[in-house]
């Protein structure tokens, strides 16, 4: 069989991406291709607070940063030490990157001698017991967030939960949808049309998901302390470091966070429609797990997890890409999806890039914008079991062996194709889209970003994963020394950033407001916690 990616030619089409090409050309002929440039971008970056020696900080979330429960932009993830920086939706990647820079620059003067770890993989120098679970106060909402995290620790171990990543949030602008609906001849309800297109985009992002760890994976090595004495098939880089020679993103591989329980029970999220997705997650949330029942829910008056089901809540389901709604109050995400539909799409497979102070770079953001739109414009048949197995295989193979020149991935029909050949096909197809996105912008940022990725396909030594291993070898550093040195360089960068007075005041006000809001929640008359959970899950 000839070389072809999962987006195989449709009957009667002459090219691999005929539907994408036709839709892009139709927008251009109508003089409406500018609507593709009205996208919104948001970023979420996780970063561990660490002590000067690189060990995980044991101090509570700094009050000067505000309340993690109620702050819109600076919060915590699994651990009290795992900061999460969240930008609002911005007009393009440059604005989002600037907001992310400001959040981190605001943070540094407020964490003393601690600094932020510059890689996805942590060094857990003092063992799993040294990982403090995030605390959100005494309100029911705060207790729920903490108990959920305690449950993750009981289910998967705390080590998995302090792996950091970057999430790329993307949506098309409001003026895009009526134009695109007319171009595609869609006569359905506008909201149903938007949901259908977004889910098609998500399926295509899964088909092409292997491309993200190849181009941007930055976790080819791990600290010996992270493995905590567990047996491993990884090779020894030095006495303190394990690695795989051709790995791109061990974070996305077998040692990273996965929902193996769903695989064992046959419950996986269904991305063929919004309703199928909601139903598949609801089934997992309401299906008991014998293993988790043995952990117990409330033991001797102390909650160990929210429930003993396959998923405690929707957020527990691991996925490289998610449909995201706008949630109102304490609304369940699946309820919000049914009520308001998909508001944006979250790409979750990005490692923290140690070579970028922000954790990712400008070229990367421009390329990801183009990739999301490419995935949206092309046809996207429903996923069947065979293709889902191919997607899972391709993700794992690229994470562990992505830079192996001989690596072959599986197409939709199970036929093999060299990774580099497939990658070059995709990037070549994206050229006209990048020209449209450039418009009259000086420097042609989207085309420049695309060229940078094509160079990585031609020469794997240019990928972040290869650069990390090369620098570790050249400097005769194991992973811990490399990550600590780069982290301190980034700390110096952020401590030198002079925030604009208006942004400083904005962030100070947000911190103060979040503390007041948490106090108000804790002072409110609430039902007991068990009743609170009952009402939440009864939605």
CSV table of N, CA, C and O in Angstrom, one decimal, residues 199 206 262 265-287 309-311 313-314 317-319 323 334 337-338 388:
chain,number,residue,atom,x,y,z
A,199,UNK,N,-15.9,18.4,17.6
A,199,UNK,CA,-15.5,16.9,17.9
A,199,UNK,C,-14.8,16.3,16.7
A,199,UNK,O,-14.0,15.4,16.9
A,206,UNK,N,-6.4,13.7,17.6
A,206,UNK,CA,-6.0,12.4,18.1
A,206,UNK,C,-5.2,11.6,17.0
A,206,UNK,O,-4.2,11.0,17.3
A,262,UNK,N,-9.6,2.2,33.3
A,262,UNK,CA,-10.7,2.3,32.2
A,262,UNK,C,-10.4,1.3,31.1
A,262,UNK,O,-11.3,0.7,30.6
A,265,UNK,N,-11.5,-2.2,32.2
A,265,UNK,CA,-12.9,-2.3,32.3
A,265,UNK,C,-13.6,-2.1,30.9
A,265,UNK,O,-14.8,-2.3,30.8
A,266,UNK,N,-12.9,-1.7,29.9
A,266,UNK,CA,-13.4,-1.5,28.6
A,266,UNK,C,-14.1,-0.1,28.5
A,266,UNK,O,-14.8,0.1,27.5
A,267,UNK,N,-14.0,0.7,29.5
A,267,UNK,CA,-14.6,2.0,29.4
A,267,UNK,C,-13.6,3.1,28.9
A,267,UNK,O,-12.6,3.3,29.6
A,268,UNK,N,-13.9,3.6,27.8
A,268,UNK,CA,-13.0,4.7,27.2
A,268,UNK,C,-13.9,5.8,26.7
A,268,UNK,O,-15.1,5.5,26.3
A,269,UNK,N,-13.4,7.0,26.7
A,269,UNK,CA,-14.2,8.1,26.2
A,269,UNK,C,-14.5,7.9,24.7
A,269,UNK,O,-13.6,7.5,24.0
A,270,UNK,N,-15.7,8.2,24.3
A,270,UNK,CA,-16.1,8.1,22.9
A,270,UNK,C,-16.2,9.5,22.3
A,270,UNK,O,-17.0,10.3,22.8
A,271,UNK,N,-15.4,9.8,21.3
A,271,UNK,CA,-15.3,11.1,20.8
A,271,UNK,C,-16.1,11.3,19.4
A,271,UNK,O,-15.8,12.2,18.7
A,272,UNK,N,-17.0,10.4,19.2
A,272,UNK,CA,-17.7,10.4,17.9
A,272,UNK,C,-18.8,11.5,17.9
A,272,UNK,O,-19.3,11.8,16.8
A,273,UNK,N,-19.2,12.0,19.1
A,273,UNK,CA,-20.2,13.0,19.2
A,273,UNK,C,-20.2,13.6,20.6
A,273,UNK,O,-19.7,12.9,21.5
A,274,UNK,N,-20.8,14.7,20.8
A,274,UNK,CA,-20.9,15.3,22.1
A,274,UNK,C,-21.7,14.3,23.0
A,274,UNK,O,-21.2,14.0,24.2
A,275,UNK,N,-22.8,13.8,22.6
A,275,UNK,CA,-23.6,13.0,23.4
A,275,UNK,C,-22.9,11.7,23.7
A,275,UNK,O,-23.0,11.2,24.9
A,276,UNK,N,-22.2,11.1,22.7
A,276,UNK,CA,-21.5,9.8,23.0
A,276,UNK,C,-20.4,10.1,24.0
A,276,UNK,O,-20.1,9.2,24.9
A,277,UNK,N,-19.7,11.2,23.9
A,277,UNK,CA,-18.7,11.5,24.9
A,277,UNK,C,-19.2,11.7,26.3
A,277,UNK,O,-18.7,11.1,27.2
A,278,UNK,N,-20.3,12.4,26.4
A,278,UNK,CA,-20.9,12.6,27.7
A,278,UNK,C,-21.4,11.3,28.3
A,278,UNK,O,-21.1,11.0,29.5
A,279,UNK,N,-22.0,10.5,27.5
A,279,UNK,CA,-22.5,9.2,28.0
A,279,UNK,C,-21.4,8.3,28.5
A,279,UNK,O,-21.5,7.6,29.5
A,280,UNK,N,-20.3,8.3,27.7
A,280,UNK,CA,-19.2,7.4,28.1
A,280,UNK,C,-18.5,7.8,29.4
A,280,UNK,O,-18.1,7.0,30.2
A,281,UNK,N,-18.4,9.1,29.6
A,281,UNK,CA,-17.8,9.6,30.9
A,281,UNK,C,-18.8,9.4,32.0
A,281,UNK,O,-18.4,9.0,33.1
A,282,UNK,N,-20.1,9.6,31.8
A,282,UNK,CA,-21.1,9.4,32.9
A,282,UNK,C,-21.1,7.9,33.3
A,282,UNK,O,-21.2,7.6,34.5
A,283,UNK,N,-20.9,7.0,32.4
A,283,UNK,CA,-20.8,5.6,32.7
A,283,UNK,C,-19.7,5.3,33.6
A,283,UNK,O,-19.8,4.6,34.6
A,284,UNK,N,-18.5,5.9,33.3
A,284,UNK,CA,-17.3,5.7,34.1
A,284,UNK,C,-17.5,6.3,35.5
A,284,UNK,O,-17.0,5.7,36.5
A,285,UNK,N,-18.1,7.5,35.6
A,285,UNK,CA,-18.3,8.1,36.9
A,285,UNK,C,-19.3,7.4,37.8
A,285,UNK,O,-19.2,7.5,39.0
A,286,UNK,N,-20.2,6.6,37.2
A,286,UNK,CA,-21.2,5.9,38.0
A,286,UNK,C,-20.9,4.3,38.1
A,286,UNK,O,-21.8,3.6,38.6
A,287,UNK,N,-19.8,3.8,37.5
A,287,UNK,CA,-19.5,2.4,37.6
A,287,UNK,C,-18.5,2.1,38.7
A,287,UNK,O,-17.4,2.6,38.7
A,309,UNK,N,-15.8,4.8,42.3
A,309,UNK,CA,-16.1,4.5,41.0
A,309,UNK,C,-14.9,4.6,40.1
A,309,UNK,O,-13.8,5.1,40.5
A,310,UNK,N,-15.0,4.1,38.8
A,310,UNK,CA,-13.9,4.1,37.9
A,310,UNK,C,-13.3,5.5,37.8
A,310,UNK,O,-12.0,5.7,37.8
A,311,UNK,N,-14.1,6.5,37.7
A,311,UNK,CA,-13.7,7.9,37.8
A,311,UNK,C,-14.3,8.6,38.9
A,311,UNK,O,-15.6,8.4,39.1
A,313,UNK,N,-14.5,12.0,39.2
A,313,UNK,CA,-15.1,13.1,38.4
A,313,UNK,C,-14.5,13.0,37.0
A,313,UNK,O,-13.5,12.3,36.8
A,314,UNK,N,-15.1,13.8,36.1
A,314,UNK,CA,-14.6,13.8,34.7
A,314,UNK,C,-13.2,14.1,34.6
A,314,UNK,O,-12.5,13.6,33.7
A,317,UNK,N,-10.3,11.6,34.0
A,317,UNK,CA,-10.0,10.8,32.7
A,317,UNK,C,-8.9,11.5,31.9
A,317,UNK,O,-9.0,12.7,31.5
A,318,UNK,N,-7.8,10.7,31.8
A,318,UNK,CA,-6.7,11.2,31.1
A,318,UNK,C,-6.9,11.2,29.6
A,318,UNK,O,-7.4,10.2,29.0
A,319,UNK,N,-6.6,12.3,28.9
A,319,UNK,CA,-6.7,12.4,27.4
A,319,UNK,C,-5.8,13.4,26.9
A,319,UNK,O,-5.5,14.4,27.6
A,323,UNK,N,-12.7,18.3,24.9
A,323,UNK,CA,-13.7,19.3,24.7
A,323,UNK,C,-14.0,20.0,26.0
A,323,UNK,O,-14.2,19.3,27.0
A,334,UNK,N,-19.9,17.5,32.4
A,334,UNK,CA,-20.7,16.9,31.5
A,334,UNK,C,-22.1,17.6,31.4
A,334,UNK,O,-22.7,17.7,30.3
A,337,UNK,N,-21.5,20.7,29.3
A,337,UNK,CA,-21.4,20.4,27.9
A,337,UNK,C,-22.7,20.2,27.3
A,337,UNK,O,-23.0,20.7,26.2
A,338,UNK,N,-23.6,19.5,27.9
A,338,UNK,CA,-25.0,19.3,27.4
A,338,UNK,C,-25.7,20.6,27.3
A,338,UNK,O,-26.5,20.9,26.4
A,388,UNK,N,-8.6,3.4,16.9
A,388,UNK,CA,-8.3,3.9,18.3
A,388,UNK,C,-7.0,3.1,18.7
A,388,UNK,O,-6.2,3.7,19.4
